[in-house]
Amino acid sequence: MAATDGRARRRAPLTRARVLQAAVKLADRGGLSSLSMRKLGQALGVEAMSLYKHVADKDDILDGIVDAVFAEVALPAADADWRAAMRTRALAARQVLLRHPWAIGLLDSRRSPGPATVRHHDAVIGSLRRGGFSIEMAAHAFSLLDSYIYGFALQEASLPYAPEEIKQAATDMLPGTSPDAYPHLAEMLAEFALKPGYSYDAEFEFGLDLILDGLARRGGLG
């Protein structure tokens, strides 16, 4: 029975959704450089030529997996306060980008955005407009928030250690660092970054709240 089930799984029909799902998994494991039609075919147990029945080319795959990433970010609720909606959306987007760091430079670079991408953008703009932002301010807010989210995610992806390891990395700096040689760095590490309760996650939320405060003031929303 197990062998029969295994053959049934292997014979599951190839679909565009399955191809894109496998492409996301490949990119998650090895980055975009690991994504090729040959490797994707191997991951799915088919010849690379079989993929062309479901995707046009690699660009089509990139469009599809970017759209899949956007689909993972929950849309702002239609009745949510704009600030709460933007905060929730930013936090969710950051978590998605932590799962898919290869997507950071791709999210707004595709010329053929998919339905999830367009739906996401429309929902964000709609939330800002319902919150009282002019069209111009909504555009500014959208651009600023995305720049911050993507920039922070890029910084996290470039760190030589995971966010939860930052405290240990800071601790490791101290033994070989003379407080007299670098007094300001030593002070910040000792008095802030190494204190109990410090979390690198809080840095993202601190910056996000500053941006939201500034947008509210500039938009005349209090």
PDB file of C-alpha atoms in Angstrom, residues 7-198:
ATOM      1  CA  ARG A   7       3.744   6.081  -6.909  1.00  0.00           C
ATOM      2  CA  ALA A   8       0.490   8.069  -6.733  1.00  0.00           C
ATOM      3  CA  ARG A   9       2.311  10.984  -5.185  1.00  0.00           C
ATOM      4  CA  ARG A  10       5.030  10.856  -7.820  1.00  0.00           C
ATOM      5  CA  ARG A  11       2.406  10.768 -10.542  1.00  0.00           C
ATOM      6  CA  ALA A  12       0.512  13.771  -9.220  1.00  0.00           C
ATOM      7  CA  PRO A  13      -0.187  16.013 -12.207  1.00  0.00           C
ATOM      8  CA  LEU A  14       2.220  18.869 -12.769  1.00  0.00           C
ATOM      9  CA  THR A  15       0.571  22.266 -12.433  1.00  0.00           C
ATOM     10  CA  ARG A  16       1.740  25.858 -12.446  1.00  0.00           C
ATOM     11  CA  ALA A  17       1.074  26.050  -8.716  1.00  0.00           C
ATOM     12  CA  ARG A  18       3.292  23.013  -8.048  1.00  0.00           C
ATOM     13  CA  VAL A  19       6.063  24.421 -10.237  1.00  0.00           C
ATOM     14  CA  LEU A  20       6.029  27.751  -8.433  1.00  0.00           C
ATOM     15  CA  GLN A  21       5.858  26.116  -5.022  1.00  0.00           C
ATOM     16  CA  ALA A  22       8.948  24.057  -5.857  1.00  0.00           C
ATOM     17  CA  ALA A  23      10.697  27.167  -7.187  1.00  0.00           C
ATOM     18  CA  VAL A  24      10.090  28.999  -3.911  1.00  0.00           C
ATOM     19  CA  LYS A  25      11.545  26.072  -1.963  1.00  0.00           C
ATOM     20  CA  LEU A  26      14.631  25.978  -4.190  1.00  0.00           C
ATOM     21  CA  ALA A  27      15.190  29.716  -3.780  1.00  0.00           C
ATOM     22  CA  ASP A  28      14.705  29.452  -0.015  1.00  0.00           C
ATOM     23  CA  ARG A  29      17.385  26.782   0.202  1.00  0.00           C
ATOM     24  CA  GLY A  30      19.975  28.166  -2.183  1.00  0.00           C
ATOM     25  CA  GLY A  31      18.994  31.649  -3.295  1.00  0.00           C
ATOM     26  CA  LEU A  32      18.056  32.715  -6.806  1.00  0.00           C
ATOM     27  CA  SER A  33      21.339  31.405  -8.196  1.00  0.00           C
ATOM     28  CA  SER A  34      20.118  27.883  -7.427  1.00  0.00           C
ATOM     29  CA  LEU A  35      16.966  28.375  -9.478  1.00  0.00           C
ATOM     30  CA  SER A  36      17.205  26.902 -12.973  1.00  0.00           C
ATOM     31  CA  MET A  37      14.837  24.961 -15.182  1.00  0.00           C
ATOM     32  CA  ARG A  38      17.046  21.873 -14.857  1.00  0.00           C
ATOM     33  CA  LYS A  39      17.168  21.965 -11.052  1.00  0.00           C
ATOM     34  CA  LEU A  40      13.484  22.770 -10.859  1.00  0.00           C
ATOM     35  CA  GLY A  41      12.703  19.782 -13.066  1.00  0.00           C
ATOM     36  CA  GLN A  42      14.856  17.573 -10.844  1.00  0.00           C
ATOM     37  CA  ALA A  43      13.057  18.788  -7.735  1.00  0.00           C
ATOM     38  CA  LEU A  44       9.729  17.885  -9.310  1.00  0.00           C
ATOM     39  CA  GLY A  45      10.943  14.592 -10.786  1.00  0.00           C
ATOM     40  CA  VAL A  46      10.307  15.626 -14.383  1.00  0.00           C
ATOM     41  CA  GLU A  47      12.304  16.656 -17.427  1.00  0.00           C
ATOM     42  CA  ALA A  48      12.971  20.386 -17.641  1.00  0.00           C
ATOM     43  CA  MET A  49      11.054  20.582 -20.933  1.00  0.00           C
ATOM     44  CA  SER A  50       7.882  19.493 -19.121  1.00  0.00           C
ATOM     45  CA  LEU A  51       7.935  22.745 -17.164  1.00  0.00           C
ATOM     46  CA  TYR A  52       7.313  24.804 -20.279  1.00  0.00           C
ATOM     47  CA  LYS A  53       3.734  23.581 -20.388  1.00  0.00           C
ATOM     48  CA  HIS A  54       3.111  25.568 -17.204  1.00  0.00           C
ATOM     49  CA  VAL A  55       5.631  28.443 -17.235  1.00  0.00           C
ATOM     50  CA  ALA A  56       6.927  30.371 -20.206  1.00  0.00           C
ATOM     51  CA  ASP A  57      10.513  30.851 -19.016  1.00  0.00           C
ATOM     52  CA  LYS A  58      12.565  31.796 -15.971  1.00  0.00           C
ATOM     53  CA  ASP A  59      11.179  35.344 -15.991  1.00  0.00           C
ATOM     54  CA  ASP A  60       7.689  33.894 -15.747  1.00  0.00           C
ATOM     55  CA  ILE A  61       8.846  31.820 -12.769  1.00  0.00           C
ATOM     56  CA  LEU A  62      10.293  34.891 -11.072  1.00  0.00           C
ATOM     57  CA  ASP A  63       7.034  36.764 -11.614  1.00  0.00           C
ATOM     58  CA  GLY A  64       5.162  33.837 -10.134  1.00  0.00           C
ATOM     59  CA  ILE A  65       7.283  33.349  -7.031  1.00  0.00           C
ATOM     60  CA  VAL A  66       7.278  37.079  -6.285  1.00  0.00           C
ATOM     61  CA  ASP A  67       3.493  36.968  -6.470  1.00  0.00           C
ATOM     62  CA  ALA A  68       3.530  33.950  -4.137  1.00  0.00           C
ATOM     63  CA  VAL A  69       5.554  35.940  -1.592  1.00  0.00           C
ATOM     64  CA  PHE A  70       3.113  38.855  -1.749  1.00  0.00           C
ATOM     65  CA  ALA A  71       0.287  36.377  -1.191  1.00  0.00           C
ATOM     66  CA  GLU A  72       1.867  35.437   2.161  1.00  0.00           C
ATOM     67  CA  VAL A  73       1.530  38.992   3.511  1.00  0.00           C
ATOM     68  CA  ALA A  74      -1.918  39.437   5.012  1.00  0.00           C
ATOM     69  CA  LEU A  75      -3.927  42.256   3.461  1.00  0.00           C
ATOM     70  CA  PRO A  76      -4.957  45.210   5.644  1.00  0.00           C
ATOM     71  CA  ALA A  77      -8.504  44.758   6.907  1.00  0.00           C
ATOM     72  CA  ALA A  78     -10.960  47.111   5.220  1.00  0.00           C
ATOM     73  CA  ASP A  79     -12.238  48.428   8.555  1.00  0.00           C
ATOM     74  CA  ALA A  80      -8.860  48.699  10.325  1.00  0.00           C
ATOM     75  CA  ASP A  81      -7.372  51.992  11.481  1.00  0.00           C
ATOM     76  CA  TRP A  82      -4.727  53.001   8.928  1.00  0.00           C
ATOM     77  CA  ARG A  83      -1.910  53.129  11.474  1.00  0.00           C
ATOM     78  CA  ALA A  84      -2.731  49.712  12.936  1.00  0.00           C
ATOM     79  CA  ALA A  85      -3.077  48.318   9.410  1.00  0.00           C
ATOM     80  CA  MET A  86       0.276  49.703   8.246  1.00  0.00           C
ATOM     81  CA  ARG A  87       2.012  48.479  11.395  1.00  0.00           C
ATOM     82  CA  THR A  88       0.563  44.991  11.107  1.00  0.00           C
ATOM     83  CA  ARG A  89       1.370  44.851   7.417  1.00  0.00           C
ATOM     84  CA  ALA A  90       4.988  45.979   7.994  1.00  0.00           C
ATOM     85  CA  LEU A  91       5.559  43.408  10.729  1.00  0.00           C
ATOM     86  CA  ALA A  92       4.052  40.667   8.570  1.00  0.00           C
ATOM     87  CA  ALA A  93       6.108  41.676   5.526  1.00  0.00           C
ATOM     88  CA  ARG A  94       9.308  41.576   7.548  1.00  0.00           C
ATOM     89  CA  GLN A  95       8.545  38.042   8.742  1.00  0.00           C
ATOM     90  CA  VAL A  96       7.826  36.935   5.172  1.00  0.00           C
ATOM     91  CA  LEU A  97      11.126  38.410   3.995  1.00  0.00           C
ATOM     92  CA  LEU A  98      12.967  36.639   6.799  1.00  0.00           C
ATOM     93  CA  ARG A  99      11.576  33.392   5.371  1.00  0.00           C
ATOM     94  CA  HIS A 100      12.363  34.388   1.773  1.00  0.00           C
ATOM     95  CA  PRO A 101      15.422  36.710   1.816  1.00  0.00           C
ATOM     96  CA  TRP A 102      15.976  36.165  -1.914  1.00  0.00           C
ATOM     97  CA  ALA A 103      12.785  38.138  -2.559  1.00  0.00           C
ATOM     98  CA  ILE A 104      13.978  41.408  -1.020  1.00  0.00           C
ATOM     99  CA  GLY A 105      15.325  42.869  -4.241  1.00  0.00           C
ATOM    100  CA  LEU A 106      12.557  41.460  -6.404  1.00  0.00           C
ATOM    101  CA  LEU A 107       9.261  42.449  -4.822  1.00  0.00           C
ATOM    102  CA  ASP A 108       8.744  45.699  -6.700  1.00  0.00           C
ATOM    103  CA  SER A 109      11.043  45.020  -9.643  1.00  0.00           C
ATOM    104  CA  ARG A 110       8.875  42.788 -11.818  1.00  0.00           C
ATOM    105  CA  ARG A 111       7.257  44.243 -14.939  1.00  0.00           C
ATOM    106  CA  SER A 112       4.423  41.719 -14.939  1.00  0.00           C
ATOM    107  CA  PRO A 113       3.048  41.738 -11.395  1.00  0.00           C
ATOM    108  CA  GLY A 114       0.664  38.944 -10.511  1.00  0.00           C
ATOM    109  CA  PRO A 115      -2.814  39.222  -8.996  1.00  0.00           C
ATOM    110  CA  ALA A 116      -1.646  38.884  -5.384  1.00  0.00           C
ATOM    111  CA  THR A 117       0.875  41.692  -5.910  1.00  0.00           C
ATOM    112  CA  VAL A 118      -1.689  44.059  -7.431  1.00  0.00           C
ATOM    113  CA  ARG A 119      -4.277  43.135  -4.796  1.00  0.00           C
ATOM    114  CA  HIS A 120      -1.758  43.812  -2.032  1.00  0.00           C
ATOM    115  CA  HIS A 121      -0.784  47.228  -3.383  1.00  0.00           C
ATOM    116  CA  ASP A 122      -4.410  48.221  -3.889  1.00  0.00           C
ATOM    117  CA  ALA A 123      -5.311  47.199  -0.322  1.00  0.00           C
ATOM    118  CA  VAL A 124      -2.448  49.199   1.184  1.00  0.00           C
ATOM    119  CA  ILE A 125      -3.322  52.319  -0.810  1.00  0.00           C
ATOM    120  CA  GLY A 126      -6.990  51.872   0.052  1.00  0.00           C
ATOM    121  CA  SER A 127      -6.205  51.658   3.764  1.00  0.00           C
ATOM    122  CA  LEU A 128      -4.204  54.882   3.618  1.00  0.00           C
ATOM    123  CA  ARG A 129      -6.892  56.675   1.617  1.00  0.00           C
ATOM    124  CA  ARG A 130      -9.644  55.597   4.021  1.00  0.00           C
ATOM    125  CA  GLY A 131      -7.453  56.798   6.858  1.00  0.00           C
ATOM    126  CA  GLY A 132      -7.519  60.352   5.486  1.00  0.00           C
ATOM    127  CA  PHE A 133      -4.343  60.508   3.381  1.00  0.00           C
ATOM    128  CA  SER A 134      -4.442  62.493   0.170  1.00  0.00           C
ATOM    129  CA  ILE A 135      -3.427  60.634  -2.976  1.00  0.00           C
ATOM    130  CA  GLU A 136      -0.046  62.347  -2.864  1.00  0.00           C
ATOM    131  CA  MET A 137       0.537  61.510   0.812  1.00  0.00           C
ATOM    132  CA  ALA A 138      -0.609  57.929   0.293  1.00  0.00           C
ATOM    133  CA  ALA A 139       2.015  57.552  -2.438  1.00  0.00           C
ATOM    134  CA  HIS A 140       4.698  59.049  -0.173  1.00  0.00           C
ATOM    135  CA  ALA A 141       3.656  56.805   2.712  1.00  0.00           C
ATOM    136  CA  PHE A 142       3.656  53.654   0.588  1.00  0.00           C
ATOM    137  CA  SER A 143       7.113  54.412  -0.808  1.00  0.00           C
ATOM    138  CA  LEU A 144       8.589  55.314   2.576  1.00  0.00           C
ATOM    139  CA  LEU A 145       7.198  52.261   4.359  1.00  0.00           C
ATOM    140  CA  ASP A 146       8.363  49.857   1.672  1.00  0.00           C
ATOM    141  CA  SER A 147      11.820  51.448   1.613  1.00  0.00           C
ATOM    142  CA  TYR A 148      12.095  50.963   5.356  1.00  0.00           C
ATOM    143  CA  ILE A 149      10.755  47.392   5.347  1.00  0.00           C
ATOM    144  CA  TYR A 150      12.953  46.250   2.464  1.00  0.00           C
ATOM    145  CA  GLY A 151      15.997  48.132   3.732  1.00  0.00           C
ATOM    146  CA  PHE A 152      15.737  46.643   7.202  1.00  0.00           C
ATOM    147  CA  ALA A 153      15.173  43.179   5.743  1.00  0.00           C
ATOM    148  CA  LEU A 154      18.233  43.587   3.507  1.00  0.00           C
ATOM    149  CA  GLN A 155      20.323  44.618   6.502  1.00  0.00           C
ATOM    150  CA  GLU A 156      19.122  41.589   8.452  1.00  0.00           C
ATOM    151  CA  ALA A 157      19.878  39.272   5.543  1.00  0.00           C
ATOM    152  CA  SER A 158      23.394  40.724   5.294  1.00  0.00           C
ATOM    153  CA  LEU A 159      24.269  40.323   8.965  1.00  0.00           C
ATOM    154  CA  PRO A 160      26.940  37.684   9.625  1.00  0.00           C
ATOM    155  CA  TYR A 161      24.723  36.265  12.365  1.00  0.00           C
ATOM    156  CA  ALA A 162      21.023  35.785  13.020  1.00  0.00           C
ATOM    157  CA  PRO A 163      19.104  38.560  14.828  1.00  0.00           C
ATOM    158  CA  GLU A 164      18.825  36.418  17.958  1.00  0.00           C
ATOM    159  CA  GLU A 165      22.634  36.103  17.997  1.00  0.00           C
ATOM    160  CA  ILE A 166      23.312  39.845  18.008  1.00  0.00           C
ATOM    161  CA  LYS A 167      23.605  40.067  21.785  1.00  0.00           C
ATOM    162  CA  GLN A 168      26.209  37.303  21.817  1.00  0.00           C
ATOM    163  CA  ALA A 169      28.073  38.960  18.937  1.00  0.00           C
ATOM    164  CA  ALA A 170      28.156  42.221  20.878  1.00  0.00           C
ATOM    165  CA  THR A 171      29.452  40.378  23.955  1.00  0.00           C
ATOM    166  CA  ASP A 172      32.214  38.802  21.896  1.00  0.00           C
ATOM    167  CA  MET A 173      33.352  42.263  20.753  1.00  0.00           C
ATOM    168  CA  LEU A 174      34.066  43.504  24.248  1.00  0.00           C
ATOM    169  CA  PRO A 175      37.002  41.311  25.331  1.00  0.00           C
ATOM    170  CA  GLY A 176      39.126  42.449  22.404  1.00  0.00           C
ATOM    171  CA  THR A 177      37.930  46.045  22.480  1.00  0.00           C
ATOM    172  CA  SER A 178      39.369  48.639  24.779  1.00  0.00           C
ATOM    173  CA  PRO A 179      36.614  50.840  26.262  1.00  0.00           C
ATOM    174  CA  ASP A 180      39.084  53.739  26.151  1.00  0.00           C
ATOM    175  CA  ALA A 181      39.751  53.247  22.451  1.00  0.00           C
ATOM    176  CA  TYR A 182      36.075  53.121  21.480  1.00  0.00           C
ATOM    177  CA  PRO A 183      34.216  54.718  24.395  1.00  0.00           C
ATOM    178  CA  HIS A 184      30.934  55.397  22.598  1.00  0.00           C
ATOM    179  CA  LEU A 185      30.645  51.873  21.208  1.00  0.00           C
ATOM    180  CA  ALA A 186      31.553  50.369  24.571  1.00  0.00           C
ATOM    181  CA  GLU A 187      28.968  52.558  26.294  1.00  0.00           C
ATOM    182  CA  MET A 188      26.194  51.609  23.884  1.00  0.00           C
ATOM    183  CA  LEU A 189      26.960  47.905  24.190  1.00  0.00           C
ATOM    184  CA  ALA A 190      27.221  47.942  27.970  1.00  0.00           C
ATOM    185  CA  GLU A 191      24.343  50.302  28.701  1.00  0.00           C
ATOM    186  CA  PHE A 192      21.882  49.252  26.024  1.00  0.00           C
ATOM    187  CA  ALA A 193      22.503  46.315  23.691  1.00  0.00           C
ATOM    188  CA  LEU A 194      23.753  43.942  26.390  1.00  0.00           C
ATOM    189  CA  LYS A 195      21.125  44.758  28.979  1.00  0.00           C
ATOM    190  CA  PRO A 196      18.493  42.109  29.818  1.00  0.00           C
ATOM    191  CA  GLY A 197      15.434  42.316  27.620  1.00  0.00           C
ATOM    192  CA  TYR A 198      17.146  43.859  24.589  1.00  0.00           C
TER     193      TYR A 198
END
